[in-house]
Amino acid sequence: MNGVPGSHQKQPAPDLAPVHTNTFASSRCAEPATHGPANNASTQHEAGASPPEPGAAQPAGGPTRNLGQKWTEEEEGELVRLVVDDDHRERMLGEGIAHNDWPALAVHFGRVREGRCPGNGVRHKYWTLEHGDAGDGAEGGKTRRRHYTKTPYKLLIVTALERLPGQVGTVKEILDTIAATPAYKSDLDWSVHKGSKTYPKWHVNCSRQLGRHPKLFERAGQRKRKRGAMPLWKLRQEKLVEQRKHKLSTKTAMPFLGKKHG
């Protein structure tokens, strides 16, 4: 009697235990097998989409992290400074970045748009900061570009560089020379540029003209200082003479359209 119940009690124990243990173990092993790669893939996907490392390669979602969000006043001021201040742009974005490299600026602000022109949104934002929104100061929502100065900004820069030694100078030296010219004082708009807390409007416009006319103004190295180096701009006198001759020849070659007398 003791042997039979003993054998009867021992038999189910080994039979049930392995079955229960094996099924539970197999289910636990199956879970990591199915969920492990998925978790790894999702982790890699998330890491690839928005890596916390600032020095890592740009992720797929990194350049578009702020797309669609409203610009802050700090971002607007920084955009103006990056466009106007060559020294600050080189310090923040590296060497060789032009003031109108809108794709590079779009990556910096996380506002890259899909398509052939990824920097169009940033370019349009800067244009709005410079000229105002549509309808500002106009009836019916219409707006037009208004130039405050009677003298073109390009001519202001040419005059300043012609007065500097070697016709070479930094942006600050050029602006200081323009401001010190009595004939141009009435042309300078000292009101603060929209989006900037310190830069006058004529500073911004003159600084932009340096990059818009590479045939007339060229980079001539850098001038070292304690906090870094300031880019130098040189007037290409030979190109200036060519442009003046071309304008003069164009005027003399134009046919007389008025009424002849006598």
Coordinates of C-alpha atoms in Angstrom, one line a residue, residues 28-255:
R28 CA 9.7 33.1 -21.7
C29 CA 12.4 32.3 -24.3
A30 CA 10.0 33.1 -27.1
E31 CA 9.3 36.5 -25.7
P32 CA 12.9 37.8 -25.9
A33 CA 13.2 36.2 -29.2
T34 CA 10.2 38.1 -30.6
H35 CA 10.5 41.3 -28.6
G36 CA 14.2 41.6 -28.4
P37 CA 14.9 42.5 -32.0
A38 CA 11.9 44.7 -32.1
N39 CA 13.1 46.6 -29.1
N40 CA 16.5 46.9 -30.5
A41 CA 15.1 48.1 -33.9
S42 CA 12.9 50.6 -32.2
T43 CA 15.7 51.8 -30.0
Q44 CA 18.0 52.2 -33.0
H45 CA 15.2 54.0 -34.9
E46 CA 14.6 56.4 -32.0
A47 CA 18.3 56.9 -31.6
G48 CA 18.6 57.6 -35.3
A49 CA 15.7 60.0 -35.3
S50 CA 16.7 62.2 -32.4
P51 CA 20.1 61.4 -30.9
P52 CA 21.0 63.3 -27.7
E53 CA 24.6 63.6 -28.7
P54 CA 25.1 67.1 -30.2
G55 CA 28.4 66.1 -31.8
A56 CA 26.9 63.0 -33.5
A57 CA 26.0 62.9 -37.2
Q58 CA 22.8 64.8 -38.1
P59 CA 19.8 62.5 -37.7
A60 CA 16.9 62.2 -40.1
G61 CA 14.7 64.3 -37.8
G62 CA 17.4 66.6 -36.5
P63 CA 17.3 69.3 -39.3
T64 CA 13.5 69.4 -39.0
R65 CA 13.2 69.5 -35.3
N66 CA 11.7 73.0 -35.2
L67 CA 9.9 72.9 -38.5
G68 CA 6.4 74.4 -38.1
Q69 CA 7.1 75.9 -34.8
K70 CA 6.9 79.7 -34.2
W71 CA 10.1 81.6 -34.2
T72 CA 11.1 83.1 -30.8
E73 CA 12.6 86.5 -30.4
E74 CA 16.0 84.9 -29.5
E75 CA 15.9 82.9 -32.8
E76 CA 15.0 85.9 -34.9
G77 CA 17.9 87.9 -33.3
E78 CA 20.3 85.1 -33.8
L79 CA 19.3 84.7 -37.5
V80 CA 19.9 88.4 -38.1
R81 CA 23.3 88.2 -36.3
L82 CA 24.4 85.1 -38.3
V83 CA 23.6 86.8 -41.6
V84 CA 25.2 90.2 -40.7
D85 CA 28.1 89.3 -38.4
D86 CA 30.8 87.3 -40.3
D87 CA 32.8 86.7 -37.2
H88 CA 29.8 85.3 -35.3
R89 CA 28.7 83.2 -38.2
E90 CA 32.2 81.6 -38.5
R91 CA 32.3 81.0 -34.8
M92 CA 28.9 79.3 -34.8
L93 CA 28.8 77.5 -38.1
G94 CA 32.4 77.1 -39.1
E95 CA 34.5 78.6 -41.9
G96 CA 33.4 78.9 -45.5
I97 CA 29.7 79.5 -44.7
A98 CA 28.3 82.5 -46.7
H99 CA 25.8 84.9 -45.2
N100 CA 23.2 83.7 -47.7
D101 CA 23.8 79.9 -47.3
W102 CA 20.2 79.3 -46.4
P103 CA 20.4 75.5 -46.3
A104 CA 23.2 75.7 -43.7
L105 CA 21.2 78.2 -41.7
A106 CA 18.1 76.0 -41.9
V107 CA 20.1 73.0 -40.5
H108 CA 21.4 75.2 -37.7
F109 CA 17.9 76.2 -36.7
G110 CA 16.3 72.8 -37.3
R111 CA 14.0 74.2 -40.0
V112 CA 15.0 72.3 -43.2
R113 CA 12.1 71.8 -45.7
E114 CA 11.8 69.0 -48.1
G115 CA 12.4 69.7 -51.7
R116 CA 14.9 71.4 -54.0
C117 CA 15.2 74.5 -51.7
P118 CA 15.5 73.3 -48.1
G119 CA 16.5 76.7 -46.8
N120 CA 13.6 78.6 -48.3
G121 CA 11.7 78.9 -45.0
V122 CA 14.7 80.5 -43.3
R123 CA 15.3 82.8 -46.3
H124 CA 11.7 84.0 -46.3
K125 CA 11.9 84.5 -42.5
Y126 CA 14.9 86.8 -42.9
W127 CA 13.3 88.7 -45.7
T128 CA 10.2 89.3 -43.5
L129 CA 12.4 90.5 -40.7
E130 CA 14.2 92.9 -43.0
H131 CA 11.2 94.3 -45.0
G132 CA 8.2 93.6 -42.7
D133 CA 5.2 91.4 -43.1
A134 CA 2.8 91.9 -46.0
G135 CA 0.5 94.7 -45.3
D136 CA 2.8 96.5 -42.8
G137 CA 2.2 100.3 -43.3
A138 CA 0.1 99.8 -46.4
E139 CA -3.6 99.7 -47.2
G140 CA -5.3 96.7 -48.5
G141 CA -2.6 94.3 -47.4
K142 CA -0.2 95.5 -50.1
T143 CA 3.5 96.2 -49.4
R144 CA 6.5 97.4 -51.3
R145 CA 10.2 97.6 -50.7
R146 CA 11.3 101.0 -49.4
H147 CA 14.9 102.2 -49.5
Y148 CA 15.5 104.7 -46.8
T149 CA 18.8 106.0 -48.2
K150 CA 19.1 108.4 -51.1
T151 CA 22.6 107.0 -51.8
P152 CA 22.8 103.3 -52.7
Y153 CA 24.3 101.1 -50.0
K154 CA 26.9 99.7 -52.5
L155 CA 28.1 103.3 -53.2
L156 CA 28.4 103.9 -49.4
I157 CA 30.7 100.9 -49.1
V158 CA 32.7 101.8 -52.2
T159 CA 33.3 105.3 -50.8
A160 CA 34.3 103.9 -47.4
L161 CA 36.8 101.4 -48.9
E162 CA 38.4 104.0 -51.1
R163 CA 39.2 106.0 -48.0
L164 CA 40.7 103.1 -46.0
P165 CA 44.4 102.3 -46.3
G166 CA 44.9 99.9 -49.2
Q167 CA 41.2 99.9 -49.8
V168 CA 40.9 97.1 -47.3
G169 CA 38.9 97.0 -44.1
T170 CA 36.7 95.0 -41.7
V171 CA 33.0 95.4 -41.6
K172 CA 33.3 97.5 -38.5
E173 CA 35.9 99.8 -40.2
I174 CA 33.7 100.2 -43.2
L175 CA 30.6 101.1 -41.2
D176 CA 32.6 103.5 -39.0
T177 CA 33.9 105.3 -42.1
I178 CA 30.4 105.6 -43.5
A179 CA 29.1 107.0 -40.3
A180 CA 31.9 109.5 -40.1
T181 CA 31.1 110.9 -43.5
P182 CA 29.1 114.1 -43.1
A183 CA 27.5 113.9 -46.5
Y184 CA 25.9 110.5 -45.7
K185 CA 24.5 111.3 -42.2
S186 CA 21.1 112.1 -43.5
D187 CA 20.9 108.8 -45.4
L188 CA 21.5 106.5 -42.5
D189 CA 18.6 104.9 -40.8
W190 CA 19.6 104.3 -37.1
S191 CA 16.4 102.6 -36.1
V192 CA 16.9 99.0 -34.8
H193 CA 16.5 96.3 -37.4
K194 CA 13.5 94.1 -36.8
G195 CA 14.5 90.9 -35.0
S196 CA 17.7 92.5 -33.7
K197 CA 18.1 94.4 -30.4
T198 CA 21.3 96.3 -31.3
Y199 CA 21.9 96.4 -35.1
P200 CA 20.7 99.6 -37.0
K201 CA 19.0 99.0 -40.3
W202 CA 21.7 100.6 -42.4
H203 CA 24.3 98.3 -40.7
V204 CA 22.4 95.2 -41.8
N205 CA 21.8 96.4 -45.3
C206 CA 25.4 97.5 -45.9
S207 CA 26.7 94.2 -44.5
R208 CA 24.5 92.3 -46.9
Q209 CA 25.8 94.2 -49.9
L210 CA 29.3 93.0 -49.3
G211 CA 28.3 89.4 -50.0
R212 CA 25.9 90.3 -52.8
H213 CA 28.6 91.8 -55.0
P214 CA 31.6 89.4 -55.1
K215 CA 32.9 90.9 -58.3
L216 CA 33.3 94.3 -56.6
F217 CA 34.1 93.3 -53.0
E218 CA 36.3 90.3 -52.3
R219 CA 37.5 88.6 -49.1
A220 CA 41.1 89.5 -48.4
G221 CA 42.1 87.3 -45.5
Q222 CA 41.6 88.0 -41.8
R223 CA 42.8 90.5 -39.2
K224 CA 43.7 88.7 -36.0
R225 CA 42.6 90.1 -32.6
K226 CA 42.4 88.9 -29.1
R227 CA 39.0 87.1 -29.4
G228 CA 39.6 85.7 -32.8
A229 CA 39.9 87.1 -36.4
M230 CA 37.8 89.5 -38.3
P231 CA 37.3 89.0 -42.1
L232 CA 38.8 91.7 -44.3
W233 CA 37.0 93.0 -47.4
K234 CA 38.9 94.6 -50.3
L235 CA 37.6 96.8 -53.1
R236 CA 38.4 95.5 -56.5
Q237 CA 39.3 98.8 -58.1
E238 CA 39.7 97.3 -61.6
K239 CA 36.2 95.9 -61.6
L240 CA 34.9 99.3 -60.3
V241 CA 36.5 101.0 -63.2
E242 CA 35.1 98.5 -65.7
Q243 CA 31.6 99.0 -64.3
R244 CA 31.9 102.7 -64.5
K245 CA 33.1 102.5 -68.1
H246 CA 30.3 100.1 -69.0
K247 CA 27.7 102.4 -67.6
L248 CA 29.2 105.4 -69.4
S249 CA 29.3 103.6 -72.7
T250 CA 25.7 102.4 -72.2
K251 CA 24.5 105.9 -71.7
T252 CA 26.3 107.3 -74.7
A253 CA 25.1 104.4 -76.9
M254 CA 21.4 104.9 -76.1
P255 CA 19.4 106.4 -79.0

